[in-house]
Tab-separated table of C-alpha atoms and ligand atoms in Angstrom:
chain	number	residue	atom	x	y	z
A	1	MET	CA	4.169	-28.275	13.938
A	2	VAL	CA	3.803	-25.591	11.315
A	3	LYS	CA	5.382	-26.463	7.889
A	4	GLN	CA	8.619	-24.516	7.274
A	5	LEU	CA	8.373	-22.659	3.805
A	6	THR	CA	10.656	-21.651	1.258
A	7	VAL	CA	10.189	-17.916	0.770
A	8	ALA	CA	11.563	-15.713	-2.169
A	9	VAL	CA	11.533	-11.945	-2.012
A	10	VAL	CA	11.807	-10.127	-5.387
A	11	GLY	CA	13.007	-6.487	-5.323
A	12	ALA	CA	14.591	-7.508	-1.666
A	13	THR	CA	16.826	-4.359	-1.771
A	14	GLY	CA	13.985	-1.939	-2.440
A	15	ALA	CA	11.925	0.414	-0.209
A	16	VAL	CA	9.085	-2.371	0.105
A	17	GLY	CA	11.281	-5.361	-0.146
A	18	THR	CA	13.456	-4.374	2.879
A	19	LYS	CA	10.144	-3.739	4.928
A	20	MET	CA	9.058	-7.217	3.788
A	21	LEU	CA	12.126	-8.886	5.330
A	22	GLU	CA	11.734	-6.794	8.590
A	23	GLN	CA	8.136	-7.955	8.912
A	24	LEU	CA	8.745	-11.515	8.105
A	25	GLU	CA	11.411	-11.512	10.870
A	26	LYS	CA	9.237	-9.663	13.413
A	27	ARG	CA	6.133	-11.604	12.791
A	28	LYS	CA	8.125	-15.017	12.775
A	29	PHE	CA	6.722	-16.200	9.428
A	30	PRO	CA	7.700	-19.971	9.197
A	31	ILE	CA	10.673	-19.689	6.911
A	32	GLY	CA	12.694	-22.773	6.001
A	33	LYS	CA	14.636	-21.203	3.254
A	34	LEU	CA	14.855	-17.604	2.115
A	35	LYS	CA	15.914	-16.437	-1.261
A	36	LEU	CA	16.525	-12.689	-1.769
A	37	LEU	CA	16.166	-11.714	-5.445
A	38	ALA	CA	16.859	-8.379	-7.175
A	39	SER	CA	18.242	-7.134	-10.485
A	40	LYS	CA	21.712	-8.096	-11.782
A	41	ARG	CA	22.726	-4.726	-10.354
A	42	SER	CA	22.524	-6.131	-6.746
A	43	ALA	CA	23.334	-9.780	-7.343
A	44	GLY	CA	26.269	-10.929	-5.295
A	45	ASN	CA	25.687	-8.204	-2.618
A	46	THR	CA	24.438	-9.437	0.832
A	47	LEU	CA	21.699	-8.491	3.214
A	48	GLU	CA	21.112	-9.594	6.762
A	49	TYR	CA	18.068	-11.330	7.785
A	50	ALA	CA	17.618	-12.565	11.485
A	51	GLY	CA	21.264	-12.087	12.176
A	52	GLN	CA	22.302	-14.016	9.101
A	53	SER	CA	23.959	-12.947	5.969
A	54	TYR	CA	22.186	-13.805	2.509
A	55	THR	CA	23.596	-13.353	-0.844
A	56	ILE	CA	21.288	-11.684	-3.329
A	57	GLU	CA	20.579	-13.558	-6.497
A	58	GLU	CA	19.356	-12.232	-9.714
A	59	ALA	CA	15.867	-12.717	-10.299
A	60	THR	CA	15.353	-15.343	-13.125
A	61	PRO	CA	12.556	-17.839	-14.006
A	62	GLU	CA	14.805	-20.706	-12.623
A	63	ALA	CA	15.299	-18.883	-9.258
A	64	PHE	CA	11.677	-19.879	-8.414
A	65	GLU	CA	12.179	-23.646	-8.431
A	66	ARG	CA	10.986	-25.219	-5.136
A	67	VAL	CA	9.791	-21.887	-3.895
A	68	ASP	CA	6.558	-21.927	-1.953
A	69	VAL	CA	5.731	-18.340	-1.641
A	70	ALA	CA	7.185	-15.521	-3.739
A	71	LEU	CA	6.815	-11.990	-2.534
A	72	PHE	CA	7.108	-9.407	-5.513
A	73	SER	CA	7.851	-5.694	-5.153
A	74	ALA	CA	10.288	-4.648	-8.061
A	75	GLY	CA	7.829	-2.882	-10.308
A	76	GLY	CA	5.055	-3.826	-12.689
A	77	SER	CA	7.296	-4.881	-15.623
A	78	VAL	CA	9.284	-7.317	-13.457
A	79	SER	CA	6.066	-8.914	-12.265
A	80	LYS	CA	4.492	-9.359	-15.672
A	81	ALA	CA	7.809	-11.136	-16.695
A	82	LEU	CA	8.378	-13.231	-13.672
A	83	ALA	CA	5.274	-13.858	-11.600
A	84	PRO	CA	3.731	-16.331	-14.143
A	85	GLU	CA	7.120	-18.046	-14.252
A	86	ALA	CA	7.029	-18.267	-10.384
A	87	ALA	CA	3.429	-19.538	-10.447
A	88	LYS	CA	4.264	-22.142	-13.341
A	89	ARG	CA	6.891	-23.665	-11.020
A	90	GLY	CA	4.330	-23.927	-8.170
A	91	ALA	CA	4.858	-20.927	-6.065
A	92	VAL	CA	2.070	-18.833	-4.784
A	93	VAL	CA	2.985	-15.190	-5.805
A	94	ILE	CA	1.831	-12.218	-3.907
A	95	ASP	CA	2.323	-9.248	-6.058
A	96	ASN	CA	2.826	-5.648	-4.850
A	97	THR	CA	2.627	-4.084	-8.094
A	98	SER	CA	-0.448	-3.030	-10.441
A	99	ALA	CA	0.514	-5.696	-12.961
A	100	PHE	CA	-2.360	-8.143	-12.242
A	101	ARG	CA	-4.683	-6.229	-9.801
A	102	MET	CA	-7.645	-5.677	-12.077
A	103	ASP	CA	-7.341	-9.416	-13.665
A	104	PRO	CA	-10.593	-11.118	-12.875
A	105	GLU	CA	-8.648	-14.162	-12.345
A	106	VAL	CA	-6.503	-12.668	-9.660
A	107	PRO	CA	-7.876	-11.981	-6.199
A	108	LEU	CA	-7.063	-8.437	-4.877
A	109	VAL	CA	-6.995	-8.731	-1.123
A	110	VAL	CA	-6.863	-6.789	2.152
A	111	PRO	CA	-7.416	-9.540	4.893
A	112	GLU	CA	-9.613	-7.264	6.994
A	113	VAL	CA	-12.132	-6.810	4.225
A	114	ASN	CA	-12.020	-9.797	1.824
A	115	ARG	CA	-9.982	-12.601	3.213
A	116	ALA	CA	-12.214	-15.232	1.748
A	117	ASP	CA	-11.246	-14.049	-1.829
A	118	ILE	CA	-7.734	-15.695	-1.279
A	119	LYS	CA	-8.811	-19.135	-1.789
A	120	THR	CA	-10.036	-18.463	-5.431
A	121	HIS	CA	-6.453	-17.792	-6.530
A	122	ASN	CA	-4.736	-19.393	-9.517
A	123	GLY	CA	-1.100	-18.912	-8.462
A	124	ILE	CA	-1.200	-15.181	-8.088
A	125	ILE	CA	-2.778	-12.934	-5.443
A	126	ALA	CA	-2.449	-9.278	-5.806
A	127	ASN	CA	-1.681	-6.651	-2.946
A	128	PRO	CA	-3.661	-3.498	-3.621
A	129	ASN	CA	-2.385	0.011	-4.136
A	130	CYS	CA	-1.159	1.675	-0.633
A	131	SER	CA	-3.663	4.365	-0.654
A	132	THR	CA	-6.570	2.068	-1.339
A	133	ILE	CA	-5.585	-0.405	1.406
A	134	GLN	CA	-5.764	2.077	4.219
A	135	MET	CA	-9.042	3.574	2.939
A	136	VAL	CA	-10.806	0.201	2.661
A	137	VAL	CA	-9.613	-0.843	6.127
A	138	ALA	CA	-11.521	2.333	7.427
A	139	LEU	CA	-14.535	2.029	5.258
A	140	GLU	CA	-15.466	-1.681	5.790
A	141	PRO	CA	-16.660	-1.339	9.409
A	142	ILE	CA	-18.729	1.565	8.379
A	143	ARG	CA	-20.177	-0.055	5.194
A	144	GLN	CA	-20.957	-3.329	7.453
A	145	THR	CA	-22.906	-1.085	10.051
A	146	PHE	CA	-24.426	1.667	8.088
A	147	GLY	CA	-24.041	0.730	4.291
A	148	LEU	CA	-22.018	3.025	2.023
A	149	LYS	CA	-23.181	4.792	-1.202
A	150	ASN	CA	-20.518	7.533	-1.976
A	151	VAL	CA	-16.750	7.935	-1.489
A	152	ILE	CA	-14.822	11.069	-2.402
A	153	VAL	CA	-11.105	11.005	-1.318
A	154	SER	CA	-7.994	13.384	-1.545
A	155	THR	CA	-4.640	12.075	-0.669
A	156	TYR	CA	-1.376	13.354	0.819
A	157	GLN	CA	1.059	10.795	-0.310
A	158	ALA	CA	4.581	10.180	1.048
A	159	VAL	CA	7.609	10.028	-1.294
A	160	SER	CA	8.557	6.459	-0.231
A	161	GLY	CA	5.626	5.279	-2.279
A	162	SER	CA	7.733	5.893	-5.286
A	163	GLY	CA	10.713	3.868	-4.098
A	164	VAL	CA	14.211	4.372	-2.706
A	165	SER	CA	15.070	7.023	-5.497
A	166	ALA	CA	12.233	9.372	-4.607
A	167	ILE	CA	13.223	9.216	-0.875
A	168	GLU	CA	16.784	10.113	-1.985
A	169	GLU	CA	15.489	12.971	-4.109
A	170	LEU	CA	13.541	14.608	-1.193
A	171	HIS	CA	16.625	14.493	1.033
A	172	THR	CA	18.903	15.877	-1.815
A	173	GLN	CA	16.576	18.740	-2.608
A	174	SER	CA	15.776	19.636	1.121
A	175	LEU	CA	19.716	19.866	1.816
A	176	ALA	CA	20.208	21.945	-1.386
A	177	TRP	CA	17.547	24.453	-0.144
A	178	ASP	CA	19.161	24.650	3.171
A	179	GLU	CA	22.596	25.344	1.599
A	180	GLY	CA	21.289	27.709	-0.972
A	181	LYS	CA	22.171	25.459	-3.806
A	182	ASN	CA	20.334	24.603	-7.024
A	183	VAL	CA	17.258	22.364	-6.443
A	184	GLU	CA	17.240	19.568	-9.293
A	185	ALA	CA	14.406	17.318	-9.958
A	186	ALA	CA	14.772	13.962	-11.719
A	187	ILE	CA	12.321	11.493	-10.349
A	188	LEU	CA	9.057	13.015	-9.124
A	189	PRO	CA	6.257	13.303	-10.137
A	190	VAL	CA	6.841	10.202	-12.126
A	191	LYS	CA	10.117	8.473	-13.143
A	192	GLY	CA	10.411	8.824	-17.070
A	193	ASP	CA	7.571	11.420	-17.474
A	194	LYS	CA	8.440	14.534	-19.579
A	195	LYS	CA	8.835	16.988	-16.819
A	196	HIS	CA	9.985	16.773	-13.175
A	197	PHE	CA	9.304	19.283	-10.359
A	198	PRO	CA	10.736	19.718	-6.969
A	199	ILE	CA	9.112	17.861	-4.066
A	200	ALA	CA	10.754	19.733	-1.212
A	201	ARG	CA	8.803	22.729	-0.237
A	202	ASN	CA	6.244	21.787	-2.830
A	203	VAL	CA	3.053	19.705	-3.368
A	204	LEU	CA	2.457	17.825	-6.512
A	205	PRO	CA	-1.030	17.190	-7.782
A	206	GLN	CA	0.188	14.233	-9.870
A	207	ILE	CA	0.981	10.574	-8.950
A	208	ASP	CA	1.563	8.189	-11.830
A	209	VAL	CA	0.834	9.306	-15.344
A	210	PHE	CA	-2.444	10.786	-16.762
A	211	THR	CA	-5.311	8.640	-18.240
A	212	ASP	CA	-7.500	9.919	-21.072
A	213	ASN	CA	-10.462	10.865	-18.807
A	214	GLY	CA	-8.171	13.427	-16.856
A	215	PHE	CA	-7.593	11.171	-13.783
A	216	THR	CA	-3.972	9.765	-13.135
A	217	TYR	CA	-3.533	6.028	-12.857
A	218	GLU	CA	-2.957	6.307	-9.124
A	219	GLU	CA	-6.561	7.981	-8.933
A	220	MET	CA	-8.012	5.155	-11.236
A	221	LYS	CA	-6.283	2.531	-8.946
A	222	MET	CA	-8.069	3.785	-5.946
A	223	ILE	CA	-11.523	4.038	-7.832
A	224	ASN	CA	-11.271	0.694	-9.556
A	225	GLU	CA	-9.508	-1.356	-6.638
A	226	THR	CA	-11.924	-0.063	-3.891
A	227	LYS	CA	-14.874	-1.493	-5.924
A	228	LYS	CA	-13.160	-4.715	-6.519
A	229	ILE	CA	-11.915	-5.316	-2.951
A	230	MET	CA	-15.316	-4.355	-1.311
A	231	HIS	CA	-17.389	-6.200	-4.164
A	232	MET	CA	-19.299	-2.915	-5.032
A	233	ASN	CA	-19.077	-2.366	-8.631
A	234	GLU	CA	-21.741	0.243	-8.354
A	235	LEU	CA	-20.167	2.389	-5.576
A	236	PRO	CA	-19.289	5.828	-6.764
A	237	VAL	CA	-15.748	6.646	-5.962
A	238	ALA	CA	-13.737	9.703	-6.891
A	239	ALA	CA	-10.038	10.386	-5.932
A	240	THR	CA	-7.480	13.160	-6.210
A	241	CYS	CA	-4.058	11.961	-5.490
A	242	VAL	CA	-1.315	14.452	-4.337
A	243	ARG	CA	2.326	13.974	-3.260
A	244	VAL	CA	3.505	15.890	-0.224
A	245	PRO	CA	7.071	16.273	1.102
A	246	VAL	CA	6.694	13.487	3.732
A	247	VAL	CA	9.089	10.490	3.725
A	248	ALA	CA	6.635	7.828	5.281
A	249	GLY	CA	2.855	7.655	5.993
A	250	HIS	CA	0.031	8.597	3.603
A	251	SER	CA	-2.878	10.825	4.639
A	252	GLU	CA	-6.348	10.944	3.484
A	253	SER	CA	-9.281	13.250	3.519
A	254	VAL	CA	-12.240	11.072	2.989
A	255	PHE	CA	-15.859	12.111	2.397
A	256	ILE	CA	-18.403	9.434	2.451
A	257	GLU	CA	-22.158	9.089	2.398
A	258	VAL	CA	-23.810	6.144	4.344
A	259	GLU	CA	-27.086	4.439	3.370
A	260	GLN	CA	-28.651	4.785	6.680
A	261	ALA	CA	-30.403	8.182	7.712
A	262	GLY	CA	-29.712	9.926	11.098
A	263	VAL	CA	-26.446	8.221	11.966
A	264	THR	CA	-24.634	10.256	14.509
A	265	VAL	CA	-20.841	11.029	14.786
A	266	GLU	CA	-20.733	9.005	17.991
A	267	GLN	CA	-22.294	6.013	16.179
A	268	LEU	CA	-19.831	6.108	13.330
A	269	ARG	CA	-16.934	6.335	15.906
A	270	GLU	CA	-18.256	3.439	17.818
A	271	ALA	CA	-18.426	1.300	14.618
A	272	LEU	CA	-14.761	2.134	13.904
A	273	THR	CA	-13.573	1.466	17.561
A	274	GLY	CA	-12.184	-1.879	17.813
A	275	ALA	CA	-12.638	-2.908	14.195
A	276	PRO	CA	-9.828	-5.016	12.713
A	277	GLY	CA	-6.727	-3.080	11.962
A	278	VAL	CA	-8.217	0.282	12.930
A	279	ILE	CA	-7.216	2.792	15.709
A	280	VAL	CA	-9.392	5.609	16.356
A	281	GLN	CA	-7.449	8.804	17.309
A	282	ASP	CA	-10.244	11.342	17.533
A	283	ASP	CA	-10.158	13.715	20.526
A	284	ILE	CA	-10.122	17.303	19.300
A	285	ALA	CA	-10.266	18.702	22.766
A	286	ASN	CA	-6.866	17.197	23.423
A	287	GLN	CA	-5.724	17.814	19.707
A	288	GLN	CA	-5.595	14.106	19.208
A	289	TYR	CA	-5.698	13.150	15.435
A	290	PRO	CA	-3.698	10.912	13.156
A	291	MET	CA	-0.403	12.189	11.735
A	292	PRO	CA	2.010	10.285	9.317
A	293	LEU	CA	5.036	11.135	11.564
A	294	PHE	CA	3.342	8.986	14.285
A	295	ALA	CA	1.923	6.459	12.128
A	296	GLU	CA	5.296	5.313	10.642
A	297	GLY	CA	6.272	1.973	11.879
A	298	GLN	CA	2.805	1.040	13.104
A	299	ASP	CA	0.681	-1.672	11.649
A	300	GLU	CA	-2.740	-0.073	12.055
A	301	THR	CA	-4.778	2.353	10.149
A	302	PHE	CA	-5.451	5.590	12.200
A	303	VAL	CA	-8.820	7.405	11.757
A	304	GLY	CA	-9.537	10.751	13.346
A	305	ARG	CA	-11.262	14.184	12.666
A	306	ILE	CA	-14.550	12.331	12.195
A	307	ARG	CA	-17.413	14.869	11.615
A	308	LYS	CA	-20.728	14.917	10.254
A	309	ASP	CA	-21.454	16.988	7.094
A	310	LEU	CA	-23.233	20.390	7.872
A	311	SER	CA	-25.705	20.068	4.928
A	312	ASN	CA	-25.925	16.349	4.208
A	313	ASP	CA	-27.388	14.007	6.874
A	314	LYS	CA	-25.778	10.906	5.242
A	315	GLY	CA	-22.374	12.637	4.735
A	316	PHE	CA	-19.144	12.316	7.062
A	317	HIS	CA	-15.567	13.373	6.700
A	318	LEU	CA	-12.756	11.270	8.036
A	319	TRP	CA	-8.998	11.745	8.279
A	320	VAL	CA	-7.231	8.395	7.535
A	321	VAL	CA	-3.490	7.809	7.994
A	322	ALA	CA	-1.257	4.740	7.669
A	323	ASP	CA	2.382	3.581	6.977
A	324	ASN	CA	2.296	3.323	3.329
A	325	LEU	CA	5.162	0.770	3.306
A	326	LEU	CA	3.818	-1.378	6.127
A	327	LYS	CA	0.130	-1.722	5.905
A	328	GLY	CA	0.084	-0.135	2.370
A	329	ALA	CA	2.639	-2.786	1.037
A	330	ALA	CA	4.871	-5.117	2.879
A	331	LEU	CA	2.770	-5.803	5.949
A	332	ASN	CA	-0.395	-6.558	3.906
A	333	SER	CA	1.535	-8.942	1.894
A	334	ILE	CA	2.764	-10.840	4.791
A	335	GLN	CA	-0.846	-10.832	6.262
A	336	ILE	CA	-1.951	-12.484	3.083
A	337	ALA	CA	0.630	-15.142	3.492
A	338	GLU	CA	-0.293	-15.553	7.166
A	339	VAL	CA	-3.942	-16.237	6.322
A	340	MET	CA	-2.933	-18.797	3.755
A	341	VAL	CA	-0.901	-20.685	6.458
A	342	GLU	CA	-3.796	-20.324	9.040
A	343	ASP	CA	-6.056	-21.665	6.310
A	344	GLY	CA	-4.012	-24.390	5.341
A	345	LEU	CA	-3.471	-23.090	1.683
A	346	LEU	CA	0.219	-23.208	1.635
B	401	25A	O1	7.785	2.151	-12.285
B	401	25A	P1	7.776	0.645	-11.873
B	401	25A	O2	8.570	-0.101	-12.871
B	401	25A	O3	6.294	0.054	-11.698
B	401	25A	O4	8.474	0.596	-10.529
B	401	25A	C1	8.047	1.266	-9.384
B	401	25A	C2	9.160	1.242	-8.268
B	401	25A	O5	8.380	1.352	-7.132
B	401	25A	C3	9.009	0.655	-6.086
B	401	25A	C4	10.061	-0.233	-6.545
B	401	25A	O6	11.237	0.758	-6.280
B	401	25A	C5	9.817	-0.111	-8.028
B	401	25A	O7	11.069	-0.196	-8.629
B	401	25A	N1	7.885	-0.375	-5.743
B	401	25A	C6	7.369	-1.463	-6.166
B	401	25A	N2	6.169	-1.684	-5.715
B	401	25A	C7	5.900	-0.754	-4.657
B	401	25A	C8	4.819	-0.577	-3.628
B	401	25A	N3	3.785	-1.323	-3.520
B	401	25A	C9	7.060	0.184	-4.768
B	401	25A	N4	7.043	1.275	-3.977
B	401	25A	C10	6.166	1.332	-2.986
B	401	25A	N5	5.058	0.639	-2.953
B	401	25A	P2	12.390	0.424	-5.141
B	401	25A	O8	13.269	1.372	-5.479
B	401	25A	O9	11.667	0.531	-3.878
B	401	25A	O10	12.840	-0.970	-5.323
B	401	25A	C11	13.162	-1.460	-6.643
B	401	25A	C12	13.451	-2.952	-6.219
B	401	25A	O11	13.231	-3.710	-7.368
B	401	25A	C13	14.458	-4.321	-7.755
B	401	25A	N6	14.539	-4.584	-9.307
B	401	25A	C14	14.613	-3.618	-10.155
B	401	25A	N7	14.622	-4.002	-11.423
B	401	25A	C15	14.597	-5.370	-11.303
B	401	25A	C16	14.510	-5.634	-10.021
B	401	25A	N8	14.633	-6.907	-9.570
B	401	25A	C17	14.468	-7.777	-10.399
B	401	25A	N9	14.705	-7.767	-11.733
B	401	25A	C18	14.664	-6.463	-12.261
B	401	25A	N10	14.841	-6.221	-13.513
B	401	25A	C19	15.539	-3.501	-7.349
B	401	25A	O12	16.777	-4.093	-7.105
B	401	25A	C20	14.904	-3.205	-5.970
B	401	25A	O13	14.975	-4.262	-4.912
B	401	25A	P3	17.924	-3.320	-7.709
B	401	25A	O14	19.105	-4.177	-7.590
B	401	25A	O15	17.718	-2.738	-9.112
B	401	25A	O16	18.034	-2.089	-6.798
B	401	25A	C21	19.286	-2.087	-5.835
B	401	25A	C22	19.571	-0.543	-5.659
B	401	25A	O17	19.880	0.066	-6.863
B	401	25A	C23	19.550	1.270	-6.924
B	401	25A	N11	18.940	1.628	-8.311
B	401	25A	C24	17.707	1.784	-8.575
B	401	25A	N12	17.611	1.992	-9.854
B	401	25A	C25	18.858	2.198	-10.313
B	401	25A	C26	19.711	2.059	-9.322
B	401	25A	N13	21.044	2.070	-9.528
B	401	25A	C27	21.592	2.259	-10.667
B	401	25A	N14	20.677	2.506	-11.729
B	401	25A	C28	19.487	2.391	-11.495
B	401	25A	N15	18.547	2.676	-12.708
B	401	25A	C29	18.453	1.651	-5.769
B	401	25A	O18	19.090	2.607	-4.701
B	401	25A	C30	18.480	0.140	-5.092
B	401	25A	O19	18.282	0.377	-3.721
B	402	L14	O1	0.489	1.024	-7.432
B	402	L14	O2	4.300	6.443	-6.332
B	402	L14	O3	1.211	-0.002	-5.553
B	402	L14	O4	3.391	6.666	-4.394
B	402	L14	C1	1.822	2.761	-5.040
B	402	L14	C2	2.674	3.997	-4.773
B	402	L14	C3	2.487	3.080	-7.357
B	402	L14	C4	3.146	4.041	-6.933
B	402	L14	C5	1.090	0.946	-6.416
B	402	L14	C6	3.430	6.119	-5.509
B	402	L14	C7	2.217	2.026	-6.141
B	402	L14	C8	2.744	4.805	-5.946
C-alpha cells in the first residue's frame, strides 16, 4: 500500500502550475491531500483537479504545515521567500525556479541523468532550466557511449517559458497584425527590462537579462546547469538562447564533440535509440525530424537531423525538441517526486 501524500502546488494558476496538476492526475501520483497555492490575487478562486473543485489559498509560510511535497513554480522571488519556510516545516520542496539551482547544498536533477543525486537533499531539490533538461537527456546516452568533450547550442524557445502573460502577448500581437492594428510589446524579451519588442513575426536574441560577460542569464543557466547535472565541471559549453513565435516546445541546434575517434552517425543514432526519455525521429528520406508543434503534450525528448561534421571527425550536429512545460518543467518535477516515492525517500 503506497503512502498517500499531502502535496502543495505553489503557482498553481500559472503556465507550469496548471501542467503540474495535469501531470499529477495523469500519472496517478499518490495524493491524500492537495493544496493549491498562489498569490493573493487568486486566493478564493477555484481550480478543478480529478473532477473535484479546490479553493486556491494564498501561499504563506503557515500554508506548508503538514505538507509532504511542495512543488514550486511561482518565480524566483517567491521560492527564495517560501521554499526555506516549507522545508523548515518538514516538506520536501521541488523548485522550478533558478533560485537554488547552483547552491552546492541543493541537488539539481534530471532523473534520466543523475537520479542518485536526489538522496543528498536537505529539504530542497531544484528542477533545472527547461532548455538544459532536454539537452542533457539527449547528451547523457552519447556521453555514456562515446564520451563528451564540447557542447555548443543555439536554442529556439517558445513563449510559454516566460509564463501566461507572454503567451497572451503573442496571441494579442498576432491578432493585431492580422487586423492591421498597432502591435504593442510590454512583456518580452524580459518582463521589467528597459525595452520590449514584438515577438509576433519576429525572433528575439535575448532570453532573461544580460550578464557582465555578454551572455544572458538563460545562456549562463544552460552552461552552468549542464556541468552540474552531468558532474562535468571541465566540460566546455556555449549557448545562444533565442525566442521564437512558438507557443509550446523548445527546439535546439546542438553541436557536440565526442571523445572517441571514428564514431559513425549510425553508431550515434543507435546510442540514442531506446535511451531513457529519448525518441529518435531521424529519417530525412521521409522528411522525418522533430518539430515543436508535434512535441507539444508529449513526455519525451525528440532527436533528429543527426549529422557528422564535415571537417571534424569527432563533431556531430543534432536537432533536439521537447515540450518545455512538460519535460522542461512540470513533468520533470513530478518524475523527481516519483523517484522519491519509489526509493522510499518520502
Ligand atoms: O520573473 P520571475 O519572478 O522569476 O517569474 C517568472 C514567471 O515565470 C513563470 C511564472 O509565471 C513566473 O511568475 N515560471 C516560473 N517557473 C517557470 C518555469 N520553470 C515559469 N515559467 C516557465 N517555466 P506564470 O504566469 O506561469 O505563473 C505565475 C504563477 O505564480 C503565482 N504567483 C505570482 N506571484 C506569487 C505567486 N504565488 C504566490 N505568491 C506570489 N507572490 C501566480 O499566481 C501564478 O500561479 P497569481 O495568482 O499571481 O496568478 C493568477 C493569474 O493572474 C494573472 N497575473 C499575473 N501577473 C499579474 C496578473 N494579474 C494582474 N496583475 C499581475 N501583475 C495571470 O494571468 C495568472 O494566470
Ligand atoms: O529558469 O523565459 O527555468 O523561457 C525557463 C524559461 C526562466 C525563463 C527557468 C523563459 C525559466 C525562461
